[in-house]
CSV table of C-alpha atoms in Angstrom, one decimal:
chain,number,residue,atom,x,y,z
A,8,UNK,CA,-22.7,-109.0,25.6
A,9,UNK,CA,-23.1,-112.2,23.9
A,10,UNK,CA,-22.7,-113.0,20.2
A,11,UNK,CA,-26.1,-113.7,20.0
A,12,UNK,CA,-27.6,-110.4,21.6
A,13,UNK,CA,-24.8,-108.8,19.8
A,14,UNK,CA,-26.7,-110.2,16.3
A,15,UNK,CA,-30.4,-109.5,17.4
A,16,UNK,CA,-29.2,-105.8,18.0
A,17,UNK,CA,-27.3,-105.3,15.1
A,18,UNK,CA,-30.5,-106.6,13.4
A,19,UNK,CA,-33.2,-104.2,14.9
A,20,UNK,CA,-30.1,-101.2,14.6
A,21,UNK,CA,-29.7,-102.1,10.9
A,22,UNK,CA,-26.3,-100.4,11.5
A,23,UNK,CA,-27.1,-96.9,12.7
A,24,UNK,CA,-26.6,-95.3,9.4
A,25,UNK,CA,-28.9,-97.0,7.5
A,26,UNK,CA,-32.4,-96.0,8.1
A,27,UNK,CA,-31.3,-92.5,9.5
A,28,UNK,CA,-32.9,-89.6,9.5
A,29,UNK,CA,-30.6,-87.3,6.5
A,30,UNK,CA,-27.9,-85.7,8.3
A,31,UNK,CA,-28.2,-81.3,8.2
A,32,UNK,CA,-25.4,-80.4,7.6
A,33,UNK,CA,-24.2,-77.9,10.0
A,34,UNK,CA,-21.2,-76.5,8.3
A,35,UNK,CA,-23.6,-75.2,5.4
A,36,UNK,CA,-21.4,-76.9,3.1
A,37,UNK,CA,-23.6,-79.1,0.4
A,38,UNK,CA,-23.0,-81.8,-2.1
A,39,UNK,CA,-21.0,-80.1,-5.0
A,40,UNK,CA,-21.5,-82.8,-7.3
A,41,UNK,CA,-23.1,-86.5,-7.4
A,42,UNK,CA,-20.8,-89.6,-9.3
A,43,UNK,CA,-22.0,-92.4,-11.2
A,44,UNK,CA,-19.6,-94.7,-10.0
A,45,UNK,CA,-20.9,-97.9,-11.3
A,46,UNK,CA,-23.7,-98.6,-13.2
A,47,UNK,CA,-26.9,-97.4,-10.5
A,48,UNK,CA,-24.4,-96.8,-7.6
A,49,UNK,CA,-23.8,-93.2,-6.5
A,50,UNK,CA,-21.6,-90.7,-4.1
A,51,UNK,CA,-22.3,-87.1,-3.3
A,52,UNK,CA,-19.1,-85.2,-3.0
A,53,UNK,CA,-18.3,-82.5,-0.8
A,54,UNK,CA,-15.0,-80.0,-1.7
A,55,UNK,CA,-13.4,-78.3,0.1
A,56,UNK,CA,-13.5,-74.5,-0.4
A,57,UNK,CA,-9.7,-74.5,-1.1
A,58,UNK,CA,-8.1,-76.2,-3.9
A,59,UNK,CA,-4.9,-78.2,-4.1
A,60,UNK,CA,-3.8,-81.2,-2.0
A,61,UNK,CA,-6.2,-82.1,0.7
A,62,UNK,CA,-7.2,-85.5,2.3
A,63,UNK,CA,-9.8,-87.6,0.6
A,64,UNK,CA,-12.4,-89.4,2.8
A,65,UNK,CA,-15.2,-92.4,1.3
A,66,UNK,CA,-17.8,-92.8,3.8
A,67,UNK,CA,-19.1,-96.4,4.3
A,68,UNK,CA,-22.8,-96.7,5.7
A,69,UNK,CA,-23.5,-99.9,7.7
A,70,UNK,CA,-26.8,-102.0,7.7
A,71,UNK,CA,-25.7,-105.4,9.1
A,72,UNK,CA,-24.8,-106.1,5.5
A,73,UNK,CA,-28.1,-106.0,4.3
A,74,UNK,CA,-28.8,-102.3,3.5
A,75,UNK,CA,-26.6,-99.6,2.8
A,76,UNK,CA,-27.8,-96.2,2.9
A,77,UNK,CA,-25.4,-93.1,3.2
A,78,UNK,CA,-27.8,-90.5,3.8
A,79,UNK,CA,-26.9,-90.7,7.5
A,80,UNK,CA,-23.5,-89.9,6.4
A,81,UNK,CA,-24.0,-86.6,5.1
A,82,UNK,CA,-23.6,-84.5,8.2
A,83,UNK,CA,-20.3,-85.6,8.7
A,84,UNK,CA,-19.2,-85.3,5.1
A,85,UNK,CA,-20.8,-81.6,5.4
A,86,UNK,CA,-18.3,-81.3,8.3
A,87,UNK,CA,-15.2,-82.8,7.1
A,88,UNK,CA,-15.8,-80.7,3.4
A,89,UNK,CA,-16.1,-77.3,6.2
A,90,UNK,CA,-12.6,-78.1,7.9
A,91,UNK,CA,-10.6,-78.9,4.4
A,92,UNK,CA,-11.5,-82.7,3.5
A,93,UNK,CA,-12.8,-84.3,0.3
A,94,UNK,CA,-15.3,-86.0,1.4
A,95,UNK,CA,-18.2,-88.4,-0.4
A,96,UNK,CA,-20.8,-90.7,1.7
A,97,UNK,CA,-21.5,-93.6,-0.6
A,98,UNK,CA,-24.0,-96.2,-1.8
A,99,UNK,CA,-23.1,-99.9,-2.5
A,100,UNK,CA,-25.0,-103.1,-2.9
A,101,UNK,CA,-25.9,-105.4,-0.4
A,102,UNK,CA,-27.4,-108.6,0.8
A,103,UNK,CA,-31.0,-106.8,-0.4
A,104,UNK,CA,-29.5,-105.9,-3.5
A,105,UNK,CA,-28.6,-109.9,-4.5
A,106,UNK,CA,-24.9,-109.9,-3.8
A,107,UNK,CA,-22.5,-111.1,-1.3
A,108,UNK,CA,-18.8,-110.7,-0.5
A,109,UNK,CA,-16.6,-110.1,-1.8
A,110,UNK,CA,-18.9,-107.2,-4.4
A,111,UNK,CA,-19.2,-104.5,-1.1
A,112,UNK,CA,-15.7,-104.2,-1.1
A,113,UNK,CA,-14.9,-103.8,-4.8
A,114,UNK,CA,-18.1,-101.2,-4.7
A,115,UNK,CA,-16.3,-99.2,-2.4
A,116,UNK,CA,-12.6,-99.6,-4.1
A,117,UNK,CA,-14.4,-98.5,-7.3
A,118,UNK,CA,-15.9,-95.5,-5.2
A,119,UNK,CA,-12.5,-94.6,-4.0
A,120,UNK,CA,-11.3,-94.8,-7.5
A,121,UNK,CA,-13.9,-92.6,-9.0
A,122,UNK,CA,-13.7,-89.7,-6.1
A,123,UNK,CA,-10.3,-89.5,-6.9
A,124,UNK,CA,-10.5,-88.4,-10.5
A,125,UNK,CA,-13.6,-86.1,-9.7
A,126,UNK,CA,-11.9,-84.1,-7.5
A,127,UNK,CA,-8.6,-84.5,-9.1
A,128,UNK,CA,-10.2,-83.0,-12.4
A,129,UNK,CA,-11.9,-80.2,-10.3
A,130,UNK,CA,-8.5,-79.2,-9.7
A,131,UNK,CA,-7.9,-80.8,-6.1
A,132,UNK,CA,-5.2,-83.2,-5.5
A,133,UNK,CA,-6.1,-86.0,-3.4
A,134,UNK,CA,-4.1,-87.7,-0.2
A,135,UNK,CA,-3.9,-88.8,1.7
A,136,UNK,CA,-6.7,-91.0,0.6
A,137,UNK,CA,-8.9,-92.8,3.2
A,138,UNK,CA,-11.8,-95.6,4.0
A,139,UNK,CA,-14.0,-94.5,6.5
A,140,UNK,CA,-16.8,-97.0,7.3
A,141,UNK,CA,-19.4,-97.0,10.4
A,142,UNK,CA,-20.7,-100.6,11.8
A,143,UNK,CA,-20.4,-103.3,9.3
A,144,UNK,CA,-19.8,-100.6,6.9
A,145,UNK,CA,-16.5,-100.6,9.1
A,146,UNK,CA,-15.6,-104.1,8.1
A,147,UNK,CA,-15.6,-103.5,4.7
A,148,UNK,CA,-13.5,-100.4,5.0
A,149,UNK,CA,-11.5,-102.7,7.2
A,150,UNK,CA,-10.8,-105.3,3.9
A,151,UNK,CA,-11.0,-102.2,1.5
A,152,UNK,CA,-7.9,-100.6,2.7
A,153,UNK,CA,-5.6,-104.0,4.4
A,154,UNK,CA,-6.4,-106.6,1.9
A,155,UNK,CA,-6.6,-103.9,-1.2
A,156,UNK,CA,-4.4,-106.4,-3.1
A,157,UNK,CA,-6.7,-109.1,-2.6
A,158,UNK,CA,-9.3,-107.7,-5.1
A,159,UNK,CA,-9.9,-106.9,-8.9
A,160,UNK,CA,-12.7,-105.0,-9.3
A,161,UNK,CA,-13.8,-103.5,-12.4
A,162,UNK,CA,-14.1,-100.1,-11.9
A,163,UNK,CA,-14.4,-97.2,-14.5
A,164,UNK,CA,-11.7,-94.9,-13.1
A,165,UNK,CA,-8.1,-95.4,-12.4
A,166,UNK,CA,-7.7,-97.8,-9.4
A,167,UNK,CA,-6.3,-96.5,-6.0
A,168,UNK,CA,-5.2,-98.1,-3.2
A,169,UNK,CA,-6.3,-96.3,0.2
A,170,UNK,CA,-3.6,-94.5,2.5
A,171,UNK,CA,-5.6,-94.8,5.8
A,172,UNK,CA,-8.3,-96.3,7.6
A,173,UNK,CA,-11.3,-94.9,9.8
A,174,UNK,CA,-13.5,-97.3,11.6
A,175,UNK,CA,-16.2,-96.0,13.5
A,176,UNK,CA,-18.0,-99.2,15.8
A,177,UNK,CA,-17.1,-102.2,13.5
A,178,UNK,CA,-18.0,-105.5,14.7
A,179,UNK,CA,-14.6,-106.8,12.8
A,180,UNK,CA,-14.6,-110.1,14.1
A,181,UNK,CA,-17.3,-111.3,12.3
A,182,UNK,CA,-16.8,-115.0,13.7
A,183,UNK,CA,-18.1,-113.5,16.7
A,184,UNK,CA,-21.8,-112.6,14.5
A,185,UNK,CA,-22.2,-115.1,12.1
A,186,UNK,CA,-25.8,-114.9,12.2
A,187,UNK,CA,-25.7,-111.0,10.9
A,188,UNK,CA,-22.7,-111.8,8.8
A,189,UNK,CA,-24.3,-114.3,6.8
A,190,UNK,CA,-25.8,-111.5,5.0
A,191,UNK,CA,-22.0,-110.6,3.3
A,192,UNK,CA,-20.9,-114.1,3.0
A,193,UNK,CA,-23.7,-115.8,1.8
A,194,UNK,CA,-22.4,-118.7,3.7
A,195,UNK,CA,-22.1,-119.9,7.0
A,196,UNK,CA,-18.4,-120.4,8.6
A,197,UNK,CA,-18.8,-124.2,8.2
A,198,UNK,CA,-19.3,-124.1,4.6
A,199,UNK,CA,-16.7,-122.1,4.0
A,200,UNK,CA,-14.2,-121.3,6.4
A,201,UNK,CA,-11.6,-120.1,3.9
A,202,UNK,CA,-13.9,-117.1,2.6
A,203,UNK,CA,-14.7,-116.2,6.1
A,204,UNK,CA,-10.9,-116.2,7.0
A,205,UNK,CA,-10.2,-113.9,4.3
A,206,UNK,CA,-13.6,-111.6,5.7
A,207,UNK,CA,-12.3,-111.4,8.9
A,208,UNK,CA,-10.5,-108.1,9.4
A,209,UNK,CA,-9.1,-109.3,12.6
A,210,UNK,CA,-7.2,-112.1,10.3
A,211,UNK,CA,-6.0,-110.1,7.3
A,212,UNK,CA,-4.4,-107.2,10.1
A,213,UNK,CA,-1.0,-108.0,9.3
A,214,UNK,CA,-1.4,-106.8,5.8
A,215,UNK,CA,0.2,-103.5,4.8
A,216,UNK,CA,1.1,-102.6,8.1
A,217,UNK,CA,2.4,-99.5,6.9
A,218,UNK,CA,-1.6,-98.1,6.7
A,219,UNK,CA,-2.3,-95.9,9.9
A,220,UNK,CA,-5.6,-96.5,11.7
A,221,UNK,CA,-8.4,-94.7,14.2
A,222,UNK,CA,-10.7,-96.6,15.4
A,223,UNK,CA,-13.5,-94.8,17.4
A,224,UNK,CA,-16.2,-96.2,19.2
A,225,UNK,CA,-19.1,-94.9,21.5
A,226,UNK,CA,-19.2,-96.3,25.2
A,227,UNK,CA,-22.0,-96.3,25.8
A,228,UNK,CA,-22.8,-98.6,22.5
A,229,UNK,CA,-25.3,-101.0,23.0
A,230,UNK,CA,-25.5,-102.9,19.9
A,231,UNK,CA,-22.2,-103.1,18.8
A,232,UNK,CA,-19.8,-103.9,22.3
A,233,UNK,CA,-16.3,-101.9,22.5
A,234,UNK,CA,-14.5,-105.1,23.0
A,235,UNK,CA,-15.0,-105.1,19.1
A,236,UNK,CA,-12.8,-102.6,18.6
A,237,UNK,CA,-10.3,-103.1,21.4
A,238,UNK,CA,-10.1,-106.7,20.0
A,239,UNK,CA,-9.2,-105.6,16.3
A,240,UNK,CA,-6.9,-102.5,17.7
A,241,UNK,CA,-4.8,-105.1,19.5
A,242,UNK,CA,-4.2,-107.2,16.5
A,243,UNK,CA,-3.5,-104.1,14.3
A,244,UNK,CA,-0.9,-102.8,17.1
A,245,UNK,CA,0.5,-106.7,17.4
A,246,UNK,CA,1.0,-106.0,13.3
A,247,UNK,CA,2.6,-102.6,13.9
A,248,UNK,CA,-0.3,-101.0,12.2
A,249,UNK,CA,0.2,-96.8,13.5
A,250,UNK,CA,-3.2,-97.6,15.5
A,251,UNK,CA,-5.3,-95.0,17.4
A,252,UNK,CA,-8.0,-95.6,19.1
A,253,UNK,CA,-10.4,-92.9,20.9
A,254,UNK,CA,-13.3,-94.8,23.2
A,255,UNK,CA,-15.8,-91.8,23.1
A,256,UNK,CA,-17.8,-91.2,26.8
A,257,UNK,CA,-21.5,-90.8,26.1
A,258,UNK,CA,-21.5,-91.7,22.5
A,259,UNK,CA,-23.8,-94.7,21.3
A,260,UNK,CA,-23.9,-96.5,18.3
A,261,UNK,CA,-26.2,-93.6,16.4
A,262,UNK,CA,-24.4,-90.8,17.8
A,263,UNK,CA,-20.3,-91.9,16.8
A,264,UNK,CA,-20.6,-90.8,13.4
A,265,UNK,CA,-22.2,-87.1,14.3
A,266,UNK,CA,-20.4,-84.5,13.1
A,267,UNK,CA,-20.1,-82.5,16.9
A,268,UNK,CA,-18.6,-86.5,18.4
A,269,UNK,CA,-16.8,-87.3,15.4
A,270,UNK,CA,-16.2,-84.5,13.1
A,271,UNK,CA,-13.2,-83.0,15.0
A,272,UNK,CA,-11.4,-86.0,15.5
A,273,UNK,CA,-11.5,-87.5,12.3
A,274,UNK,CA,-10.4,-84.3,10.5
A,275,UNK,CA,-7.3,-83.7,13.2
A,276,UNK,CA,-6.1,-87.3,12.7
A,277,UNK,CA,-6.1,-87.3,8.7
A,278,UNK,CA,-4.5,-83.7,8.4
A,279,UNK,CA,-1.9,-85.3,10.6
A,280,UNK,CA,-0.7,-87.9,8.3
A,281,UNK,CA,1.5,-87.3,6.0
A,282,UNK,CA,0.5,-86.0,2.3
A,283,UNK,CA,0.7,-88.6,-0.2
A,284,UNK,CA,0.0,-89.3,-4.3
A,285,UNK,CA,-3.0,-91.5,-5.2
A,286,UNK,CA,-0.9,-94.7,-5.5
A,287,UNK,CA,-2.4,-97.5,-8.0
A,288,UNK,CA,-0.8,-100.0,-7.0
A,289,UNK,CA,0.9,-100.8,-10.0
């Protein structure tokens, strides 16, 4: 698929997750509380039914950078919350809301931030503590969690730098879609190549090569191509990232982040790693 069929379907998807119809949860397990993160921006969190240490998941949305609805995300966090994880699907601004990059990426460090203390004063102990983010919500879990350092936001909790990293059908390489990704940077590559550099996942995956990684991706997707994610799995691997990647037969772009295709894999990777302390990077 070209780059510019890759854009015109990324367009008319607006991401998969962001004009969804609300996940049900299956599990049965709902929202147990909603957090003001910023001023206007919200997550719903979903606990556990056991206390203690448990793995903490943020749910990106995608929407080409333009929208960014979670709603499509709660089915998944319903699962995840039903098999042990912390888990909170999240709003932040986009193009429509009058910003560009880099304030996604703070929105969603400031989200990891504030679901953090939540649960930690509900009496759970977070980590490991991970980014998961579906289409171009993918990229900016992508920057959230390798190029952490790279960012200041103000954020009303205690800042936290992610453990891990889930991407679920990210086109990374945005150089690849700059006619979508003009939404995040505001600019196009000519204008400013530095900024898109420092955008680029695929560029900034030697950073913190510690950070484990799944990637999963549908392949059967038609909007966002698999060579995506094989592309930005190779450089992570080159980096000696822990990378694994799981191409998924018969899942599309709408279907990856279900909780039946995705539910059980996500939950058996992060209870794999190993447990860790919110680290602040300070």
């Amino acid at each position: 698929m070209t780059s510019i069929a890759v854009a015109v379907a990324l367009l008319v998807s607006c991401g998969g997750s962001t004009s969804p119809t609300p996940g049900v949860p299956s599990s049965g397990v709902r929202p147990s509380m909603t957090i003001e993160y910023s001023p206007g921006l919200t997550e719903d969190v979903y606990l556990p039914g056991h206390q203690g240490r448990v793995p903490l998941v943020v749910l990106v949305p995608g929407g080409s950078w333009t929208t960014a609805d979670p709603a499509g995300l709660a089915g998944l966090a319903s699962d995840l919350a039903a098999r042990g994880i912390a888990a909170a699907p999240t709003h932040i601004r986009a193009a429509e809301d009058g910003v560009v990059y880099p304030a996604p990426v703070e929105d969603v460090l400031c989200a990891v931030a504030a679901a953090a203390e939540s649960i930690q004063s509900h009496g759970y102990l977070p980590g490991p503590v991970a980014v998961l983010g579906h289409s171009s919500g993918a990229q900016l879990a992508a920057l959230s969690v390798l190029a952490v350092d790279d960012y200041s936001p103000s954020c009303d909790s205690p800042a936290v730098r992610p453990d891990a990293l889930v991407g679920l059908s990210g086109p990374y390489d945005i150089s690849q879609i700059p006619d979508v990704a003009v939404a995040l940077l505001g600019s196009s590559p000519s204008d400013d190549p530095e900024t898109w550099s420092d955008a680029n996942p695929v560029e900034r995956a030697d950073l913190r090569p510690d950070v484990p990684v799944l990637l999963l991706h549908g392949e059967v997707d038609e909007t966002v191509p698999v060579a995506f994610t094989n592309q930005f799995a190779k450089a992570l691997k080159d980096a000696r990232h822990p990378t694994t990647v799981q191409i998924v037969p018969t899942a599309d772009h709408e279907t990856i982040y279900q909780p039946d295709v995705a539910g059980d894999r996500i939950a058996e990777w992060l209870v794999s790693l190993p447990e860790t302390t919110p680290d602040s990077g300070s």
